[in-house]
């Protein structure tokens, strides 16, 4: 790519030099034509031997002067026209060079004729270098993490809900819809018209035609905004009859979208070890294994420990029990329901020595409260919906994670000093935040935490007990449902008064 730019620059220099020489030649001819005669033997025009008066020669000089003025004006006009053409050619060459640079590093807007100057492009690239795009940023704690929001072609899954926003919604605001549509179209442009430096191979369709991706091949995407740098987009595309995914990374540094990279990912041979620590909870384990079997997974190994339950200890043992080299691990709990699509997301968003995946689980509320109007709550499969009154994004939990075994061992695994419930997952999460790996933190639609009654043991430390009670309170019901329970007596009193008033009016 730099060599092609050098050749283009050399051609531009030779073109400018040629145009300058042409202008000089025209100016030289003009001077020769306008110069007076220097031959001393030259006679005045006219017929030899005839006498001409003064008026004749004055008229002749006037005619010649007008002729030369007309010729000079014509030459000046031609020179001005050549200068204008030279300037236009220089601007076109500079525009082509800038467009080439933008095409190699960014995605311009269709119909935008003005290209960013070189100093602006340098600034935009510096924003990418400063943002957490290619390497993880060292953060002091989990509170410094900027989470991703995930989206599909029709829905956005957002963490910052508030009381009026929903965990899953169609983007209502036009600017948000237009933004996501533009990003998907830009990703398709990168895939369908790859550059030489893109990490993907040209593929042909079933009939030998060029393989073209469209918006229906978009699987999922993630985005997050660093308010002082810009917005990062991670996009994944896949055709139904192909095994490989296309991954495109884009960045918007508060300006035009810039392509960071494009690559092909084959996850067909990526094995996942699902590690589940368990103490008692046999009924929950039976439900988990039923879901596990329905997903066509049958290979499992039971590692038993005759000691006091310690979640971090159990996960450490499970991670080290694998002796066949590198493998992707999913640390899971027995009350988690996950889909096969989630496992694909796990494979796509973890990379050894590069990225660890910390999905945000959608935690379901107590079905006895959510479905209080029904005699019996519906089956578990029908409860798996992203509704405001059915559950919430468990953004304070870090127990579900996908990471490679080598990264887990390099960072030192779990802290064995943490006993009982909670805390060990936060310690591991903070270790990654203090390192160089990129932490992908985002809500994932295919991962659910099933409700179960929580018991906070007396032997927990005050900090652990507070965390346990807080988790227990948030797991019960939505804000509105809890409000209805709190004000249940007032509601019943109101209904009683309304019924009494209606009966009185009917009797009267």
C-alpha positions as a printed NumPy array, in Angstrom:
array([[  0.   ,   0.   ,   0.   ],
       [  2.766,   2.597,   0.792],
       [  4.519,   1.691,  -2.516],
       [  1.382,   2.443,  -4.523],
       [  1.07 ,   5.793,  -2.738],
       [  4.728,   6.606,  -3.619],
       [  4.132,   5.821,  -7.311],
       [  1.018,   8.053,  -7.33 ],
       [  2.97 ,  10.896,  -5.711],
       [  5.824,  10.57 ,  -8.298],
       [  3.352,  10.703, -11.195],
       [  1.78 ,  13.83 ,  -9.702],
       [  5.178,  15.573,  -9.523],
       [  5.984,  14.759, -13.179],
       [  2.537,  16.004, -14.283],
       [  2.995,  19.316, -12.477],
       [  6.502,  19.723, -13.98 ],
       [  5.192,  19.068, -17.517],
       [  2.39 ,  21.614, -17.157],
       [  4.853,  24.205, -15.848],
       [  7.155,  23.655, -18.87 ],
       [  4.182,  24.012, -21.244],
       [  3.218,  27.344, -19.662],
       [  6.833,  28.554, -19.991],
       [  6.951,  27.59 , -23.698],
       [  3.719,  29.486, -24.459],
       [  5.007,  32.558, -22.634],
       [  8.319,  32.381, -24.594],
       [  6.498,  32.241, -27.951],
       [  4.41 ,  35.228, -26.906],
       [  7.523,  37.251, -26.128],
       [  9.117,  36.348, -29.461],
       [  6.021,  37.379, -31.367],
       [  5.634,  40.671, -29.547],
       [  9.35 ,  41.678, -29.785],
       [ 10.233,  44.538, -32.252],
       [ 12.279,  43.885, -35.429],
       [ 16.047,  44.225, -34.865],
       [ 17.187,  43.896, -38.467],
       [ 18.642,  47.258, -39.498],
       [ 18.153,  46.58 , -43.233],
       [ 14.446,  46.006, -42.962],
       [ 12.418,  48.584, -44.847],
       [  9.107,  50.068, -43.942],
       [  6.114,  48.311, -45.402],
       [  4.689,  49.687, -48.632],
       [  5.486,  49.754, -52.315],
       [  9.09 ,  50.589, -53.105],
       [  9.54 ,  53.944, -54.633],
       [  6.262,  55.38 , -53.483],
       [  6.035,  58.138, -50.933],
       [  3.633,  57.718, -48.012],
       [  2.538,  60.411, -45.647],
       [  2.808,  60.504, -41.87 ],
       [ -0.855,  59.574, -41.402],
       [ -0.341,  56.319, -43.327],
       [  2.407,  55.117, -41.038],
       [  0.482,  56.18 , -37.919],
       [ -2.522,  54.174, -39.116],
       [ -0.271,  51.227, -39.883],
       [  1.325,  51.354, -36.427],
       [ -2.108,  51.622, -34.84 ],
       [ -3.256,  48.522, -36.729],
       [ -0.177,  46.562, -35.723],
       [ -0.56 ,  47.643, -32.082],
       [ -4.184,  46.492, -32.002],
       [ -3.155,  43.178, -33.57 ],
       [ -0.489,  42.611, -30.924],
       [ -2.847,  43.624, -28.114],
       [ -5.459,  41.157, -29.36 ],
       [ -2.803,  38.449, -29.599],
       [ -1.497,  39.27 , -26.13 ],
       [ -4.994,  39.145, -24.651],
       [ -5.574,  35.76 , -26.273],
       [ -2.295,  34.383, -24.916],
       [ -3.02 ,  35.728, -21.431],
       [ -6.429,  34.057, -21.53 ],
       [ -4.84 ,  30.757, -22.585],
       [ -2.227,  31.039, -19.831],
       [ -4.945,  31.766, -17.227],
       [ -6.934,  28.784, -18.491],
       [ -3.891,  26.522, -18.266],
       [ -3.168,  27.732, -14.732],
       [ -6.765,  26.994, -13.748],
       [ -6.589,  23.525, -15.282],
       [ -3.286,  22.941, -13.513],
       [ -4.816,  23.941, -10.193],
       [ -7.868,  21.753, -10.767],
       [ -5.649,  18.808, -11.692],
       [ -3.568,  19.334,  -8.549],
       [ -6.707,  19.405,  -6.401],
       [ -8.019,  16.246,  -8.052],
       [ -4.745,  14.43 ,  -7.486],
       [ -4.686,  15.528,  -3.842],
       [ -8.33 ,  14.492,  -3.433],
       [ -7.593,  11.071,  -4.939],
       [ -4.637,  10.618,  -2.604],
       [ -6.718,  11.555,   0.471],
       [ -9.6  ,   9.367,  -0.678],
       [ -7.186,   6.495,  -1.086],
       [ -5.904,   7.014,   2.458],
       [ -9.441,   7.198,   3.836],
       [-10.406,   4.078,   1.874],
       [ -7.512,   2.182,   3.406],
       [ -8.291,   3.239,   6.964],
       [-11.875,   4.412,   7.138],
       [-15.333,   4.373,   5.633],
       [-16.461,   7.634,   4.046],
       [-20.033,   8.762,   3.737],
       [-21.757,   8.229,   0.404],
       [-22.144,  11.485,  -1.487],
       [-19.669,  13.362,   0.704],
       [-17.342,  15.156,  -1.74 ],
       [-15.144,  16.824,   0.861],
       [-12.377,  14.708,   2.349],
       [-10.851,  15.282,   5.741],
       [ -7.423,  16.954,   5.682],
       [ -4.397,  14.945,   6.738],
       [ -4.122,  16.552,  10.171],
       [ -7.737,  15.61 ,  10.938],
       [ -7.101,  12.012,   9.832],
       [ -4.09 ,  11.88 ,  12.123],
       [ -6.251,  13.084,  15.005],
       [ -8.956,  10.497,  14.28 ],
       [ -6.375,   7.704,  14.219],
       [ -4.908,   8.974,  17.474],
       [ -8.349,   8.619,  19.058],
       [ -8.407,   4.955,  18.042],
       [ -4.926,   4.443,  19.492],
       [ -5.973,   6.004,  22.81 ],
       [ -9.266,   4.073,  23.088],
       [ -9.586,   0.516,  24.415],
       [ -9.744,  -1.093,  20.972],
       [ -6.649,  -3.215,  20.416],
       [ -5.383,  -3.595,  23.977],
       [ -7.057,  -3.592,  27.372],
       [ -6.891,  -0.501,  29.579],
       [ -5.745,  -0.966,  33.158],
       [ -8.639,  -0.032,  35.453],
       [ -8.613,   0.344,  39.246],
       [-11.909,  -1.501,  39.902],
       [-15.078,  -2.873,  38.348],
       [-16.668,   0.577,  38.636],
       [-14.329,   1.924,  35.948],
       [-15.544,  -0.505,  33.285],
       [-17.512,   0.879,  30.356],
       [-19.899,  -1.97 ,  29.48 ],
       [-21.055,  -2.806,  25.973],
       [-24.674,  -2.856,  24.868],
       [-25.631,  -5.662,  22.504],
       [-27.986,  -5.467,  19.557],
       [-29.476,  -7.518,  16.756],
       [-31.131,  -6.357,  13.562],
       [-34.317,  -5.43 ,  15.438],
       [-33.519,  -5.146,  19.159],
       [-31.133,  -3.491,  21.605],
       [-30.273,  -5.035,  24.981],
       [-29.326,  -2.259,  27.388],
       [-28.041,  -2.134,  30.947],
       [-28.92 ,   1.437,  31.943],
       [-32.639,   0.869,  32.331],
       [-34.064,   3.249,  34.907],
       [-37.753,   2.999,  35.766],
       [-39.03 ,   3.827,  32.274],
       [-36.65 ,   1.891,  30.04 ],
       [-36.902,  -1.792,  29.206],
       [-34.092,  -4.392,  29.198],
       [-34.985,  -5.289,  25.604],
       [-36.453,  -2.781,  23.209],
       [-36.648,  -1.708,  19.616],
       [-34.747,   1.556,  19.16 ],
       [-37.466,   4.221,  19.109],
       [-35.353,   7.321,  18.641],
       [-34.524,   7.971,  14.997],
       [-30.898,   8.865,  15.667],
       [-30.278,   5.52 ,  17.383],
       [-31.993,   3.579,  14.579],
       [-30.059,   5.47 ,  11.928],
       [-26.789,   4.937,  13.814],
       [-27.166,   1.155,  14.013],
       [-28.37 ,   0.873,  10.42 ],
       [-25.368,   2.901,   9.243],
       [-22.979,   0.738,  11.267],
       [-24.383,  -2.525,   9.853],
       [-24.23 ,  -1.136,   6.307],
       [-20.644,  -0.022,   6.896],
       [-19.764,  -3.519,   8.138],
       [-21.308,  -5.044,   5.004],
       [-19.285,  -2.645,   2.85 ],
       [-16.072,  -3.81 ,   4.538],
       [-16.925,  -7.5  ,   4.037],
       [-18.175,  -7.254,   0.469],
       [-15.331,  -4.964,  -0.686],
       [-12.296,  -6.066,   1.349],
       [ -8.932,  -4.322,   1.287],
       [ -5.667,  -6.114,   0.71 ],
       [ -4.839,  -6.034,   4.425],
       [ -8.129,  -7.608,   5.568],
       [ -7.767, -10.998,   7.255],
       [-10.347, -12.783,   5.123],
       [-10.363, -14.841,   1.956],
       [-12.558, -14.382,  -1.08 ],
       [-15.295, -16.994,  -1.206],
       [-17.645, -18.057,  -3.961],
       [-21.305, -18.917,  -3.656],
       [-22.8  , -22.342,  -4.471],
       [-23.031, -21.44 ,  -8.185],
       [-19.553, -19.951,  -8.407],
       [-20.742, -16.357,  -8.112],
       [-19.158, -13.832,  -5.762],
       [-20.336, -14.303,  -2.181],
       [-22.24 , -11.177,  -1.106],
       [-23.431, -10.58 ,   2.447],
       [-26.582,  -8.617,   3.283],
       [-28.29 ,  -7.337,   6.423],
       [-30.045, -10.671,   7.02 ],
       [-26.605, -12.225,   7.61 ],
       [-26.008,  -9.946,  10.61 ],
       [-25.98 , -12.106,  13.771],
       [-25.133,  -9.798,  16.668],
       [-23.207,  -6.693,  17.551],
       [-21.802,  -4.833,  20.555],
       [-21.042,  -1.165,  21.046],
       [-19.82 ,   1.123,  23.802],
       [-18.861,   4.786,  23.97 ],
       [-15.867,   6.316,  25.682],
       [-17.124,   9.865,  25.976],
       [-13.721,  11.482,  25.417],
       [-12.67 ,   9.252,  22.507],
       [-15.544,   7.726,  20.519],
       [-17.696,   4.623,  19.997],
       [-16.426,   1.099,  19.339],
       [-18.53 ,  -1.4  ,  17.369],
       [-17.947,  -5.168,  17.167],
       [-20.064,  -6.809,  14.423],
       [-20.541, -10.487,  13.558],
       [-22.008, -11.787,  10.294],
       [-22.701, -15.361,   9.159],
       [-24.469, -17.018,   6.262],
       [-26.711, -19.948,   7.136],
       [-24.872, -22.395,   4.854],
       [-21.37 , -21.442,   6.046],
       [-19.519, -22.33 ,   9.25 ],
       [-17.259, -19.288,   9.473],
       [-18.216, -15.961,  11.016],
       [-17.145, -12.595,   9.651],
       [-15.987, -10.201,  12.356],
       [-15.699,  -6.471,  11.67 ],
       [-14.429,  -3.878,  14.153],
       [-15.404,  -0.252,  13.55 ],
       [-14.693,   2.906,  15.514],
       [-16.41 ,   6.288,  15.371],
       [-14.021,   8.888,  16.866],
       [-16.756,  11.556,  16.958],
       [-16.386,  11.752,  13.19 ],
       [-16.643,   9.347,  10.218],
       [-16.687,   5.62 ,  10.911],
       [-13.16 ,   4.171,  10.765],
       [-12.438,   0.543,   9.965],
       [-10.12 ,  -1.073,  12.51 ],
       [-10.018,  -4.636,  11.18 ],
       [-11.94 ,  -7.33 ,   9.354],
       [-11.371, -11.04 ,   9.844],
       [-12.89 , -14.501,   9.415],
       [-13.52 , -16.662,  12.502],
       [-14.104, -20.428,  12.369],
       [-15.519, -21.699,  15.681],
       [-16.488, -25.202,  14.564],
       [-13.503, -26.772,  16.361],
       [-13.614, -24.57 ,  19.446],
       [-14.313, -26.821,  22.452],
       [-15.884, -25.313,  25.57 ],
       [-15.463, -26.772,  29.028],
       [-18.524, -25.824,  31.078],
       [-17.41 , -25.877,  34.719],
       [-20.164, -25.913,  37.346],
       [-19.343, -25.944,  41.102],
       [-22.07 , -27.622,  43.175],
       [-22.928, -28.32 ,  46.805],
       [-26.25 , -30.069,  47.508],
       [-28.899, -28.429,  45.211],
       [-29.684, -31.82 ,  43.641],
       [-33.057, -30.658,  42.278],
       [-31.456, -27.673,  40.569],
       [-28.712, -29.929,  39.219],
       [-31.324, -32.265,  37.687],
       [-32.94 , -29.271,  35.917],
       [-29.519, -28.1  ,  34.706],
       [-28.637, -31.526,  33.293],
       [-31.997, -31.677,  31.534],
       [-31.257, -28.371,  29.788],
       [-27.722, -29.586,  29.113],
       [-28.958, -32.776,  27.433],
       [-31.56 , -30.913,  25.353],
       [-28.725, -28.881,  23.861],
       [-27.136, -32.111,  22.528],
       [-24.269, -32.08 ,  25.015],
       [-23.497, -35.447,  26.542],
       [-19.85 , -35.524,  27.634],
       [-19.278, -34.593,  31.246],
       [-16.899, -35.409,  34.08 ],
       [-17.732, -35.373,  37.784],
       [-14.925, -34.26 ,  40.116],
       [-15.901, -34.794,  43.766],
       [-14.252, -33.039,  46.727],
       [-14.736, -34.116,  50.314],
       [-14.378, -30.674,  51.905],
       [-16.277, -27.528,  52.824],
       [-17.871, -25.892,  49.796],
       [-15.851, -23.103,  48.238],
       [-16.946, -21.874,  44.801],
       [-13.536, -20.534,  43.824],
       [-11.858, -23.753,  44.922],
       [-14.314, -25.842,  42.873],
       [-13.757, -23.77 ,  39.718],
       [ -9.983, -23.904,  40.182],
       [-10.093, -27.701,  40.445],
       [-12.35 , -27.933,  37.383],
       [-10.047, -25.705,  35.329],
       [ -6.911, -27.67 ,  36.247],
       [ -8.585, -31.069,  35.766],
       [ -8.328, -30.614,  31.98 ],
       [ -4.954, -31.973,  30.829],
       [ -5.301, -31.734,  27.029],
       [ -3.804, -28.297,  26.504],
       [ -5.541, -25.046,  25.635],
       [ -9.321, -24.89 ,  25.94 ],
       [-12.06 , -22.295,  26.311],
       [-13.81 , -22.443,  29.705],
       [-17.271, -21.247,  30.708],
       [-17.617, -20.793,  34.473],
       [-21.281, -21.422,  35.168],
       [-23.681, -21.914,  38.094],
       [-26.267, -24.651,  38.43 ],
       [-29.181, -22.189,  38.293],
       [-28.123, -20.768,  34.902],
       [-30.023, -21.472,  31.694],
       [-28.055, -20.886,  28.499],
       [-28.715, -21.434,  24.808],
       [-26.496, -22.815,  22.067],
       [-26.388, -19.29 ,  20.588],
       [-24.834, -18.057,  23.817],
       [-22.043, -20.62 ,  23.532],
       [-21.298, -19.234,  20.046],
       [-21.108, -15.755,  21.573],
       [-18.737, -17.196,  24.16 ],
       [-16.476, -18.511,  21.385],
       [-16.596, -15.274,  19.393],
       [-15.766, -12.905,  22.263],
       [-12.916, -14.718,  24.032],
       [ -9.422, -14.909,  22.575],
       [ -6.336, -16.323,  24.306],
       [ -3.91 , -13.612,  25.35 ],
       [ -6.293, -10.976,  23.998],
       [ -9.852, -10.957,  25.376],
       [-11.985, -12.394,  28.188],
       [-15.783, -12.417,  28.041],
       [-17.926, -11.351,  31.01 ],
       [-21.561, -11.551,  29.848],
       [-24.277,  -9.881,  31.894],
       [-26.966, -12.42 ,  32.852],
       [-30.692, -11.681,  32.684],
       [-31.962, -12.632,  36.134],
       [-35.588, -13.783,  36.423],
       [-37.802, -12.644,  39.28 ],
       [-39.803, -14.883,  41.622],
       [-42.399, -16.514,  39.319],
       [-44.874, -16.677,  42.216],
       [-44.96 , -12.858,  42.149],
       [-44.563, -12.305,  38.417],
       [-47.372, -14.752,  37.557],
       [-49.508, -14.191,  40.629],
       [-52.589, -13.861,  38.413],
       [-52.149, -17.469,  37.24 ],
       [-52.944, -20.589,  39.228],
       [-49.567, -22.111,  38.292],
       [-46.504, -20.35 ,  36.834],
       [-45.777, -21.351,  33.217],
       [-42.933, -23.769,  32.374],
       [-39.375, -22.457,  32.607],
       [-39.   , -22.216,  28.824],
       [-41.947, -19.778,  28.678],
       [-40.472, -17.61 ,  31.435],
       [-37.355, -16.833,  29.376],
       [-38.435, -13.38 ,  28.168],
       [-36.736, -10.001,  28.532],
       [-39.529,  -7.994,  30.134],
       [-39.347,  -5.267,  32.711],
       [-41.56 ,  -7.136,  35.187],
       [-40.05 , -10.567,  34.53 ],
       [-36.399,  -9.855,  35.348],
       [-33.408,  -7.52 ,  35.147],
       [-29.832,  -7.432,  33.88 ],
       [-27.654,  -8.673,  36.715],
       [-24.918,  -6.106,  36.197],
       [-23.479,  -6.576,  39.709],
       [-22.686, -10.271,  39.123],
       [-19.381, -11.466,  37.649],
       [-19.633, -15.223,  38.165],
       [-20.496, -16.159,  34.57 ],
       [-17.43 , -15.769,  32.37 ],
       [-15.768, -17.258,  29.273],
       [-11.972, -17.26 ,  29.213],
       [ -9.169, -19.45 ,  27.983],
       [ -7.396, -21.795,  30.363],
       [ -3.987, -20.253,  29.65 ],
       [ -5.199, -16.776,  30.623],
       [ -6.844, -18.125,  33.771],
       [ -3.659, -19.902,  34.88 ],
       [ -1.424, -16.961,  33.935],
       [ -3.424, -14.544,  36.04 ],
       [ -3.38 , -16.896,  39.048],
       [ -6.965, -18.169,  39.152],
       [ -9.323, -17.52 ,  42.055],
       [ -8.344, -16.217,  45.476],
       [ -8.496, -19.229,  47.795],
       [ -8.768, -16.998,  50.873],
       [-12.385, -16.152,  50.021],
       [-14.714, -18.533,  51.842],
       [-18.412, -19.28 ,  51.4  ],
       [-20.724, -17.178,  49.22 ],
       [-19.621, -14.373,  46.931],
       [-16.516, -12.276,  46.449],
       [-14.228, -14.668,  44.585],
       [-15.65 , -13.725,  41.167],
       [-15.082, -10.007,  41.804],
       [-11.444, -10.652,  42.772],
       [-10.819, -12.528,  39.502],
       [-12.589,  -9.82 ,  37.51 ],
       [-10.4  ,  -7.139,  39.076],
       [ -7.258,  -9.103,  38.198],
       [ -8.186,  -8.928,  34.532],
       [ -9.006,  -5.225,  34.821],
       [ -5.51 ,  -4.613,  36.193],
       [ -3.92 ,  -6.458,  33.232],
       [ -3.602,  -5.947,  29.492],
       [ -6.453,  -8.177,  28.306],
       [ -9.613,  -6.595,  26.907],
       [-12.673,  -7.308,  29.064],
       [-15.878,  -7.665,  27.022],
       [-18.726,  -6.83 ,  29.393],
       [-22.166,  -6.818,  27.774],
       [-25.74 ,  -8.113,  28.255],
       [-26.38 , -11.365,  26.367],
       [-29.931, -12.447,  25.465],
       [-29.198, -16.206,  25.563],
       [-28.138, -16.352,  29.233],
       [-30.691, -16.483,  32.105],
       [-30.405, -16.801,  35.861],
       [-33.371, -18.85 ,  37.11 ],
       [-34.977, -17.673,  40.323],
       [-34.41 , -19.709,  43.456],
       [-34.897, -18.918,  47.095],
       [-31.717, -17.508,  48.573],
       [-30.566, -18.193,  52.128],
       [-27.972, -15.946,  53.72 ],
       [-25.99 , -17.995,  56.265],
       [-25.108, -16.615,  59.667],
       [-21.436, -17.557,  59.306],
       [-20.921, -15.056,  56.475],
       [-18.831, -11.973,  57.162],
       [-20.78 ,  -8.688,  57.553],
       [-19.75 ,  -7.597,  54.045],
       [-20.758, -10.929,  52.492],
       [-24.048, -10.946,  54.416],
       [-24.869,  -7.43 ,  53.185],
       [-24.147,  -8.469,  49.598],
       [-26.292, -11.582,  50.032],
       [-29.285,  -9.644,  51.375],
       [-28.945,  -7.049,  48.644],
       [-28.932,  -9.774,  46.02 ],
       [-31.899, -11.481,  47.654],
       [-33.962,  -8.277,  47.633],
       [-33.202,  -7.509,  43.983],
       [-34.091, -11.057,  42.906],
       [-37.683, -11.057,  44.16 ],
       [-39.644,  -8.74 ,  41.911],
       [-39.63 ,  -5.532,  39.889],
       [-39.973,  -2.073,  41.411],
       [-43.656,  -1.891,  40.515],
       [-44.452,  -5.38 ,  41.822],
       [-42.645,  -4.709,  45.095],
       [-44.558,  -1.451,  45.392],
       [-47.821,  -3.307,  44.95 ],
       [-46.806,  -5.67 ,  47.763],
       [-45.799,  -2.828,  50.063],
       [-49.063,  -0.96 ,  49.492],
       [-51.215,  -4.073,  49.37 ],
       [-53.284,  -3.059,  52.424],
       [-54.038,   0.361,  50.942],
       [-55.072,  -1.249,  47.677],
       [-57.361,  -3.732,  49.44 ],
       [-58.903,  -0.937,  51.504],
       [-59.562,   1.082,  48.352],
       [-61.141,  -1.903,  46.601],
       [-63.307,  -2.582,  49.643],
       [-64.546,   1.043,  49.675],
       [-65.274,   0.943,  45.959],
       [-67.264,  -2.281,  46.331],
       [-69.233,  -0.831,  49.283],
       [-70.037,   2.359,  47.337],
       [-71.163,   0.381,  44.305],
       [-73.44 ,  -1.817,  46.444],
       [-74.907,   1.242,  48.175],
       [-75.715,   2.955,  44.874],
       [-77.334,  -0.193,  43.507],
       [-79.534,  -0.567,  46.622],
       [-80.484,   3.122,  46.545]])
